[in-house]
Short mmCIF file of N, CA and C in Angstrom, two decimals:
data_model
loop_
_atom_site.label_atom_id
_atom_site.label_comp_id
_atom_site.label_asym_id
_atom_site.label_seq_id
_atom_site.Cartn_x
_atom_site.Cartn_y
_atom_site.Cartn_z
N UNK A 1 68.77 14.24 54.13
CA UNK A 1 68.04 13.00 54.28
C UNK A 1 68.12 12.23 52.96
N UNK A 2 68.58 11.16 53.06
CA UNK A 2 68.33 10.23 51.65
C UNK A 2 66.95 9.98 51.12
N UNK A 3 67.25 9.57 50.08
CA UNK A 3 65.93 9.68 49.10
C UNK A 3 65.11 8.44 49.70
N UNK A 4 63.88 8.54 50.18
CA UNK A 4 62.93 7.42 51.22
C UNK A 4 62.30 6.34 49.12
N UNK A 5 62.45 7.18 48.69
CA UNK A 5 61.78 6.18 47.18
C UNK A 5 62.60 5.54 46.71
N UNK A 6 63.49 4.17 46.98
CA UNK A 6 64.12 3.54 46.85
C UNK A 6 63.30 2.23 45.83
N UNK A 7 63.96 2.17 44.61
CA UNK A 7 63.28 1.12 43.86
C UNK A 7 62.74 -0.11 44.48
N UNK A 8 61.56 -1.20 44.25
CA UNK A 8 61.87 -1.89 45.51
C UNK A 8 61.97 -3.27 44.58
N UNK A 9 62.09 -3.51 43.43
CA UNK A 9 62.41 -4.69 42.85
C UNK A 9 62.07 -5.58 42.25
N UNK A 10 61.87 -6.78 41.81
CA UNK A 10 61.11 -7.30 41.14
C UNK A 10 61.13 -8.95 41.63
N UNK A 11 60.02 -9.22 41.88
CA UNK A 11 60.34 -11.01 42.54
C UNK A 11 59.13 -11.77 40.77
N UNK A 12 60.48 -12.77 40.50
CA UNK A 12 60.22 -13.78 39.27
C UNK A 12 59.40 -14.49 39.48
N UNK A 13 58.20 -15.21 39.84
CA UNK A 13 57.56 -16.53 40.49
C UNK A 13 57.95 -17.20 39.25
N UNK A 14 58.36 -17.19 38.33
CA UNK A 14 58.68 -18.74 37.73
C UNK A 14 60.31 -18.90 37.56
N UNK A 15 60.78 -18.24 38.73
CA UNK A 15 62.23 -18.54 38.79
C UNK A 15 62.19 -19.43 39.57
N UNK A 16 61.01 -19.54 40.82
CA UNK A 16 61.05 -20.66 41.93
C UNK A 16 61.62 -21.59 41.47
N UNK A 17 62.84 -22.74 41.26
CA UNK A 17 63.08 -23.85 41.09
C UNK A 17 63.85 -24.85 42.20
N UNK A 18 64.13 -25.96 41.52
CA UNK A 18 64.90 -27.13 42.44
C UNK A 18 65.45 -28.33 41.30
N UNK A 19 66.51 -28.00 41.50
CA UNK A 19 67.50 -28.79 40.46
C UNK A 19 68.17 -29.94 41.27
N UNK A 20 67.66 -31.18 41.13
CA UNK A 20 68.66 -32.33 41.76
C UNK A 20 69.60 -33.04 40.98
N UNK A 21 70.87 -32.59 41.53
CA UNK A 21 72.29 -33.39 40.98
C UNK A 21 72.08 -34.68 40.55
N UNK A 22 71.72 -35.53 41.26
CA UNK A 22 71.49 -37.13 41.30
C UNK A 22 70.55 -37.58 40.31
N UNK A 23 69.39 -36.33 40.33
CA UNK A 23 68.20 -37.15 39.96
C UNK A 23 67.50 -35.88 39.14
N UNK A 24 68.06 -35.47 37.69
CA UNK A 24 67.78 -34.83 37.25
C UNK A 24 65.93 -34.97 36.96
N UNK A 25 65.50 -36.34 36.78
CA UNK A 25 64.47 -36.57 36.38
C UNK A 25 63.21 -35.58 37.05
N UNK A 26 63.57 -35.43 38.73
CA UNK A 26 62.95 -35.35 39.74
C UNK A 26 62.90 -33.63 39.78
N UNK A 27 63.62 -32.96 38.83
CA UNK A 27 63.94 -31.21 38.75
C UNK A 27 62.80 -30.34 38.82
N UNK A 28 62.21 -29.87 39.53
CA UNK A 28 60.89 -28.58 39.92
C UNK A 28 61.15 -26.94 39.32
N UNK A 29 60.47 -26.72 38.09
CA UNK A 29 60.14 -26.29 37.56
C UNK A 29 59.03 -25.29 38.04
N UNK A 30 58.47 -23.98 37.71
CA UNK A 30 57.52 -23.09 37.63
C UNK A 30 56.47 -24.03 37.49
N UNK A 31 56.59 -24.60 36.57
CA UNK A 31 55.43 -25.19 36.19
C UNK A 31 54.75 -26.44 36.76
N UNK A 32 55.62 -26.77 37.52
CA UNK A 32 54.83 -28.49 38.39
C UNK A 32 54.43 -27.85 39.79
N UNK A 33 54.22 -26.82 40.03
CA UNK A 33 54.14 -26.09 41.36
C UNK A 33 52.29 -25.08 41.77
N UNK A 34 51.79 -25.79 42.10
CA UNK A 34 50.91 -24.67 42.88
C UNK A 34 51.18 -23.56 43.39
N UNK A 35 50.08 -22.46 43.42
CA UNK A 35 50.73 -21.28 44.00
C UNK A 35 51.89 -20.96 45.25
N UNK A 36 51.22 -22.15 45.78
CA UNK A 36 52.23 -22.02 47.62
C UNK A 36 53.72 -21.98 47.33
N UNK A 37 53.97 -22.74 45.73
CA UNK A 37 55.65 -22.74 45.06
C UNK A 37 56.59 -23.78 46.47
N UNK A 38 57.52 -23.07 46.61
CA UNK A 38 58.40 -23.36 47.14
C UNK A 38 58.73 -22.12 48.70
N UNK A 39 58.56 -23.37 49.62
CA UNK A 39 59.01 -22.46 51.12
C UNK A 39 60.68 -23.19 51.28
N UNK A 40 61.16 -22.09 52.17
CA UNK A 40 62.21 -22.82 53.14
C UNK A 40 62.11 -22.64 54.20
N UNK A 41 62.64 -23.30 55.18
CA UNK A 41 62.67 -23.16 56.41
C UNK A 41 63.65 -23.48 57.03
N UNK A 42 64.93 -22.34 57.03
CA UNK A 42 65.72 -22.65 58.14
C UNK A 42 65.80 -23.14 59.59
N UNK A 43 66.64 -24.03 60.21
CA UNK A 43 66.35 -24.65 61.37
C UNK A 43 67.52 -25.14 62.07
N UNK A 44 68.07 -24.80 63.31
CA UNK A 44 68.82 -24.72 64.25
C UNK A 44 69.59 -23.07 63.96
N UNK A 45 70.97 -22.65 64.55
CA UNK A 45 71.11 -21.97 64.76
C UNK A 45 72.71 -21.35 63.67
N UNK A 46 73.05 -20.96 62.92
CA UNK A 46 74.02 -20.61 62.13
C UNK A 46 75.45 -20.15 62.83
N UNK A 47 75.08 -19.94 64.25
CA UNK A 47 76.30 -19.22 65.27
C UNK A 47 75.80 -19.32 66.60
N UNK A 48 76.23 -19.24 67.70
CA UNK A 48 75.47 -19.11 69.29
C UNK A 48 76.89 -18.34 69.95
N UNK A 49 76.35 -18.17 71.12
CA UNK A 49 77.31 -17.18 71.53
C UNK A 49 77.23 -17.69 73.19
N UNK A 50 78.12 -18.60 73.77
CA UNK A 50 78.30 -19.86 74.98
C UNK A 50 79.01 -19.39 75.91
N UNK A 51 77.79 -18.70 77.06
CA UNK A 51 77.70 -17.88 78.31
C UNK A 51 79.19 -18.23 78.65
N UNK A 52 79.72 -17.12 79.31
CA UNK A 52 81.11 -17.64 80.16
C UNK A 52 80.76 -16.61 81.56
N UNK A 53 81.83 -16.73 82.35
CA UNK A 53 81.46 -15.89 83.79
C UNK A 53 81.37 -14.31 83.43
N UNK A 54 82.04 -14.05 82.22
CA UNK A 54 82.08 -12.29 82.43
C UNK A 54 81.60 -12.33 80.88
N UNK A 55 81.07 -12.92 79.94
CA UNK A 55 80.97 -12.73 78.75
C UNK A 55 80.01 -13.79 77.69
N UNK A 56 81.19 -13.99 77.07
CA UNK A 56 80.22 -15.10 75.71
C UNK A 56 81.84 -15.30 74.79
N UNK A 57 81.49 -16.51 74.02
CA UNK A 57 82.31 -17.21 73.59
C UNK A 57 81.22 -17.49 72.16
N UNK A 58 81.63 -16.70 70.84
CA UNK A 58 81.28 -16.91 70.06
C UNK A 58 81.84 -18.15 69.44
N UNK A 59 80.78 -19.11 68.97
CA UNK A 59 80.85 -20.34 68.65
C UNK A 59 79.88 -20.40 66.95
N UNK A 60 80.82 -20.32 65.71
CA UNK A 60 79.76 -20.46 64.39
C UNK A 60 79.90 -21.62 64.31
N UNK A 61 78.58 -22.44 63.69
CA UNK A 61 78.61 -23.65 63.03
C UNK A 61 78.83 -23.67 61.75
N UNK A 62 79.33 -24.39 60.89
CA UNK A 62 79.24 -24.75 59.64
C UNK A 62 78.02 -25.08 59.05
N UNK A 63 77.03 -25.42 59.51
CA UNK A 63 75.99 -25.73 58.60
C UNK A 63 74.81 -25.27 59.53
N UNK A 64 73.62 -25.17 58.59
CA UNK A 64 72.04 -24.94 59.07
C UNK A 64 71.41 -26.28 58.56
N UNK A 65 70.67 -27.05 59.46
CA UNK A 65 69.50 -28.04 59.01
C UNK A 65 68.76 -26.92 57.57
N UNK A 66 68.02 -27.82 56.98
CA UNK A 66 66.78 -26.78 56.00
C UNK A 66 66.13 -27.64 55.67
N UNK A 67 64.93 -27.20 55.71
CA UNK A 67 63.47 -27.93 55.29
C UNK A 67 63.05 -27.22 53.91
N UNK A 68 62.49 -27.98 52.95
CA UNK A 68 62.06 -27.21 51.91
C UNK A 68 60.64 -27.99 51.66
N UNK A 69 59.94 -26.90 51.85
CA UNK A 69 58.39 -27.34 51.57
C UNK A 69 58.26 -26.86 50.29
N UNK A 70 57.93 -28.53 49.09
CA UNK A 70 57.36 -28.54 47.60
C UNK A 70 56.51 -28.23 47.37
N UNK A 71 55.46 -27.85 46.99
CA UNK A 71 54.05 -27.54 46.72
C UNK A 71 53.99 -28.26 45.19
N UNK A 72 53.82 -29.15 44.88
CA UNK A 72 53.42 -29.76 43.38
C UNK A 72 52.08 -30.09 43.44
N UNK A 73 51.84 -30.05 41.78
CA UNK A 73 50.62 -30.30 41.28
C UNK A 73 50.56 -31.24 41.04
N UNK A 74 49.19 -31.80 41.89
CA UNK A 74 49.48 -33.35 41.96
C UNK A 74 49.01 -34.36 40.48
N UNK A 75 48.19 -33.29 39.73
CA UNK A 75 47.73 -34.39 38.52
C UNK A 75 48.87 -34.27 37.66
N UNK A 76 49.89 -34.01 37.78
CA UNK A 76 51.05 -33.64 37.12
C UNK A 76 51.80 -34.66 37.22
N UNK A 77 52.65 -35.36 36.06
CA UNK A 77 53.60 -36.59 36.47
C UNK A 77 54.47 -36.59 37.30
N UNK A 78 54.93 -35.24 37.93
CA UNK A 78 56.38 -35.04 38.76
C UNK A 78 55.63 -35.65 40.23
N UNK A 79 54.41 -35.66 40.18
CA UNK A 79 53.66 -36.28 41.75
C UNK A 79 53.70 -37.06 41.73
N UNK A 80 53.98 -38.15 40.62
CA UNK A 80 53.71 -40.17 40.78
C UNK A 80 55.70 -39.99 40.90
N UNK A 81 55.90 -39.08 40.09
CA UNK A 81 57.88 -39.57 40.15
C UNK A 81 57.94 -39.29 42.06
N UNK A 82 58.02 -38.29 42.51
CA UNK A 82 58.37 -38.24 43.82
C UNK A 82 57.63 -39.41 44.25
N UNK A 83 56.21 -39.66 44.45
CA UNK A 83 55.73 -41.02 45.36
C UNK A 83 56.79 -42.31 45.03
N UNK A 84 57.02 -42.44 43.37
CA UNK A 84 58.10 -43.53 43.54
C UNK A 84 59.19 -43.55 43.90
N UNK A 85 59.59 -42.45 44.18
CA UNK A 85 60.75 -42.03 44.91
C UNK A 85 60.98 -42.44 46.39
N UNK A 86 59.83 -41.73 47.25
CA UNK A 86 59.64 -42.27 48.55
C UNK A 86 59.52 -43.45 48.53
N UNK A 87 59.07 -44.28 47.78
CA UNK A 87 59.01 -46.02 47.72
C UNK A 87 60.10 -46.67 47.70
N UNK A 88 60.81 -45.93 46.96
CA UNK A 88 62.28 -46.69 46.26
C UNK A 88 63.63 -46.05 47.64
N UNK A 89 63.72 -44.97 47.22
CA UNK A 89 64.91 -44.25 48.27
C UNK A 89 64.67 -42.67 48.24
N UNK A 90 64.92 -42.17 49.61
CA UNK A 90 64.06 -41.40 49.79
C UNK A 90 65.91 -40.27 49.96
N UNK A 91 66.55 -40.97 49.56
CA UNK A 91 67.82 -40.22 49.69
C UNK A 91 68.02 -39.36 48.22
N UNK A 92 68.54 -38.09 47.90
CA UNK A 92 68.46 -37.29 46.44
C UNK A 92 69.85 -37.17 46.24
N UNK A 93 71.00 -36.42 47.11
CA UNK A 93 71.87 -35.96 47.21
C UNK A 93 71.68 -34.22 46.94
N UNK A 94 72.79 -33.76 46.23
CA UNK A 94 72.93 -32.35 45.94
C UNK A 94 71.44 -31.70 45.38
N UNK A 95 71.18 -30.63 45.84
CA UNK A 95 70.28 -29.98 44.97
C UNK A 95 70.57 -28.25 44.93
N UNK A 96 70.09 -27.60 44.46
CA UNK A 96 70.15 -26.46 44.35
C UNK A 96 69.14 -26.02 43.73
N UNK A 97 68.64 -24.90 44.98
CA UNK A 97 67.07 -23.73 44.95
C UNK A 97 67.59 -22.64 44.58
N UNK A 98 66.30 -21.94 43.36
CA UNK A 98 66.38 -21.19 42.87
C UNK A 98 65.59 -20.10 43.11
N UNK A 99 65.68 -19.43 44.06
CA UNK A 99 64.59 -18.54 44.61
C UNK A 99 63.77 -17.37 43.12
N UNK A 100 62.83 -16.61 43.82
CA UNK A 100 62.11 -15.84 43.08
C UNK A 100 62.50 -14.80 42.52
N UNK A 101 63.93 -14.61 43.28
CA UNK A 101 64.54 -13.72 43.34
C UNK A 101 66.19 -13.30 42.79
N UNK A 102 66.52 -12.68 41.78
CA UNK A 102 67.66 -13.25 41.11
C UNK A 102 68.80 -12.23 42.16
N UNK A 103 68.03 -11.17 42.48
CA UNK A 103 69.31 -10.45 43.39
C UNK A 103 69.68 -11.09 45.16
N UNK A 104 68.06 -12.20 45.57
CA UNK A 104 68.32 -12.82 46.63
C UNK A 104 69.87 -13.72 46.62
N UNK A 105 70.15 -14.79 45.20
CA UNK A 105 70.20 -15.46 45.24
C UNK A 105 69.97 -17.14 45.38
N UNK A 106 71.11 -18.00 44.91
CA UNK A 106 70.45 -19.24 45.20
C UNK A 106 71.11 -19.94 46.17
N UNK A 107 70.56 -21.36 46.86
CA UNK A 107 70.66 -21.94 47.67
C UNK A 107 71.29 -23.45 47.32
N UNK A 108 72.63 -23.34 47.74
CA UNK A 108 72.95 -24.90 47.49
C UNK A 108 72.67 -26.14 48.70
N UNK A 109 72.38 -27.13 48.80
CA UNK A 109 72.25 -28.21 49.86
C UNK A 109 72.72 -29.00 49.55
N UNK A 110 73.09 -29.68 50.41
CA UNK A 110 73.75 -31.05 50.17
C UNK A 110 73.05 -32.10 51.40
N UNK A 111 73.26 -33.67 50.69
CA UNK A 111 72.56 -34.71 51.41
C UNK A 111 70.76 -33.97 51.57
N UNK A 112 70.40 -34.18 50.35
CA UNK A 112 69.09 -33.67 50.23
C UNK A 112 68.35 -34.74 50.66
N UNK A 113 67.08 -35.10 51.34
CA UNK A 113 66.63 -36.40 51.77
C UNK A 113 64.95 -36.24 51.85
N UNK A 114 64.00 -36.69 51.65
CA UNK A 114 63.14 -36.98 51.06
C UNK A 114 62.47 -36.81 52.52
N UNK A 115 61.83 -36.25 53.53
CA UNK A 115 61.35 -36.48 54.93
C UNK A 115 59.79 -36.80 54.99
N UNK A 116 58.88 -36.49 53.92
CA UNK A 116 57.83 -37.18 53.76
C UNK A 116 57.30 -36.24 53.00
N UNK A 117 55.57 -36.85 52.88
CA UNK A 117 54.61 -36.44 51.75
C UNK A 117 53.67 -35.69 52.38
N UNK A 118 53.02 -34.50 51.97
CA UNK A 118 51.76 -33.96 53.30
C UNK A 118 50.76 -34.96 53.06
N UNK A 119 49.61 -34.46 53.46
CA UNK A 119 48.34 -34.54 53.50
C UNK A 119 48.15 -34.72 51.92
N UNK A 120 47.03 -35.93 51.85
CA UNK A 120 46.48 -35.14 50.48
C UNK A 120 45.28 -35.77 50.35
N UNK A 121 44.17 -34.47 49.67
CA UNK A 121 42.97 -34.92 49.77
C UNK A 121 42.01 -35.12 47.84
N UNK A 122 41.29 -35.55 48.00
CA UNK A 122 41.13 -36.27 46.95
C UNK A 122 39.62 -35.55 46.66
N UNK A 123 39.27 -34.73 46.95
CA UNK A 123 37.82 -33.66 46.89
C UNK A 123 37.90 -33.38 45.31
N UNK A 124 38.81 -33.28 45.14
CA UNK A 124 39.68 -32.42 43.51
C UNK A 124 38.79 -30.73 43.45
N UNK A 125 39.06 -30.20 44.78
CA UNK A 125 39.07 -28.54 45.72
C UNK A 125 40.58 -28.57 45.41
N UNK A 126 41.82 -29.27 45.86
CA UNK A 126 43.30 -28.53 46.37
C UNK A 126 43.89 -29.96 45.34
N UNK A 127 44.86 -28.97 44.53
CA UNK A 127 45.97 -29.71 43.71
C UNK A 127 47.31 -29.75 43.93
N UNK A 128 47.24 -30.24 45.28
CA UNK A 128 48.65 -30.05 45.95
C UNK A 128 49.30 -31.47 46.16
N UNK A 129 50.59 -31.59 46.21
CA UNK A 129 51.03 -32.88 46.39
C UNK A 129 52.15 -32.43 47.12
N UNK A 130 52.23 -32.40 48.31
CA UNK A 130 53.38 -31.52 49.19
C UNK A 130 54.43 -32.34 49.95
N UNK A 131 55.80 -32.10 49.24
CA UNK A 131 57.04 -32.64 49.92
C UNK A 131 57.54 -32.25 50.80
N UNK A 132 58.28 -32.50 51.62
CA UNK A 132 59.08 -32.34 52.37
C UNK A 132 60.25 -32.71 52.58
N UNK A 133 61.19 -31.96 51.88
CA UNK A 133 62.77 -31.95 51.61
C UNK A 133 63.66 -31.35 52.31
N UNK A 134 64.36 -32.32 53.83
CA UNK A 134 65.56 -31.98 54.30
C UNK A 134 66.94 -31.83 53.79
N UNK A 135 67.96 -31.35 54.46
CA UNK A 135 69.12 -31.36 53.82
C UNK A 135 69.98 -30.40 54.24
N UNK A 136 71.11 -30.16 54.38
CA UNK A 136 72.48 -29.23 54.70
C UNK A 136 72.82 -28.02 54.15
N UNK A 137 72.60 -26.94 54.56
CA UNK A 137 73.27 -25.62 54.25
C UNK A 137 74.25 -25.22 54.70
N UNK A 138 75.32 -25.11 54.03
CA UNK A 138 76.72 -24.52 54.28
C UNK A 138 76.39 -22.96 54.49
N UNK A 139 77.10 -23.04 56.18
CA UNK A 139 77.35 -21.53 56.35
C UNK A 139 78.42 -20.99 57.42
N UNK A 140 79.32 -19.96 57.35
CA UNK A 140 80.18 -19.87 58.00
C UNK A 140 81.35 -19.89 57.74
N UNK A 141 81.41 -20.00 55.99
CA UNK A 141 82.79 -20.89 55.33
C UNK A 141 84.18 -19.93 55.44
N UNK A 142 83.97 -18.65 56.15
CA UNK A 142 85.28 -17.80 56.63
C UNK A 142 86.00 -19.67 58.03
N UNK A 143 85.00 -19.74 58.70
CA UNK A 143 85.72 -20.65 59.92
C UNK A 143 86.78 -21.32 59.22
N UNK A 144 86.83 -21.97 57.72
CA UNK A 144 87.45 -22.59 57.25
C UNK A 144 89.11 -22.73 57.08
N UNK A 145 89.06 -21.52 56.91
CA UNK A 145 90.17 -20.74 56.48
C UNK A 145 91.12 -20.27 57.69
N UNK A 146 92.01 -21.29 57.45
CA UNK A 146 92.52 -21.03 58.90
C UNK A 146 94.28 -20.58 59.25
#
């Protein structure tokens, strides 16, 4: 039987980041982040597999939609830069996430786009200023190669 005590690793919380190509100004840091940090949320399907009479017809896509939920601190200047952002153009381009995790890896996107601002309440209880950042994940890149 293999050994069941397998190291189990170490997760960074101030590795969480978000580096934008375009708009270095706009870059998320450990430090502009409330606890909630940084989510993702993958969305549609990376491959499907398209019923036939006796089988399936594997079909990969090239890309995944992705949502990235910001969690910033809103008395923090990076919360007035994003609001002027959404004012101005809500388009970023390239970015690249830096998970918590250095053996996960990181996440490149492309056509990064600004999809809105949460809720925000003004009690000064919650210091959140929460984005919502769509954009393109490359996946599948064997299909390429042809």
């Amino acid at each position: 039987m293999p050994n069941p005590l397998v190291p189990q690793g170490v997760l960074n919380k101030v590795r969480a980041s978000i580096k934008f190509v375009q708009h270095p100004e706009l870059n998320i840091t450990a430090s502009f982040l409330t606890q909630d940090a940084i989510d993702i949320q993958f969305q549609g399907d990376a491959g499907v597999l398209l019923p036939t009479m006796t089988g399936g017809v594997s079909s990969p896509n090239p890309y995944q939609m992705i949502n990235m939920q910001i969690h910033m601190v809103r008395s923090q200047g990076i919360a007035q830069l994003f609001k002027n952002q959404i004012e101005l153009d809500t388009l970023l381009g390239d970015a690249k996430v830096y998970s918590d995790s250095s053996t996960l890896g990181d996440f490149s996107i492309r056509s990064a786009t600004i999809r809105s601002a949460g809720d925000v309440s003004f009690s000064g209880r919650d210091p959140a200023f929460l984005v919502s950042v769509f954009g393109i994940y490359d996946v599948n890149s064997a299909m390429w190669e042809l």
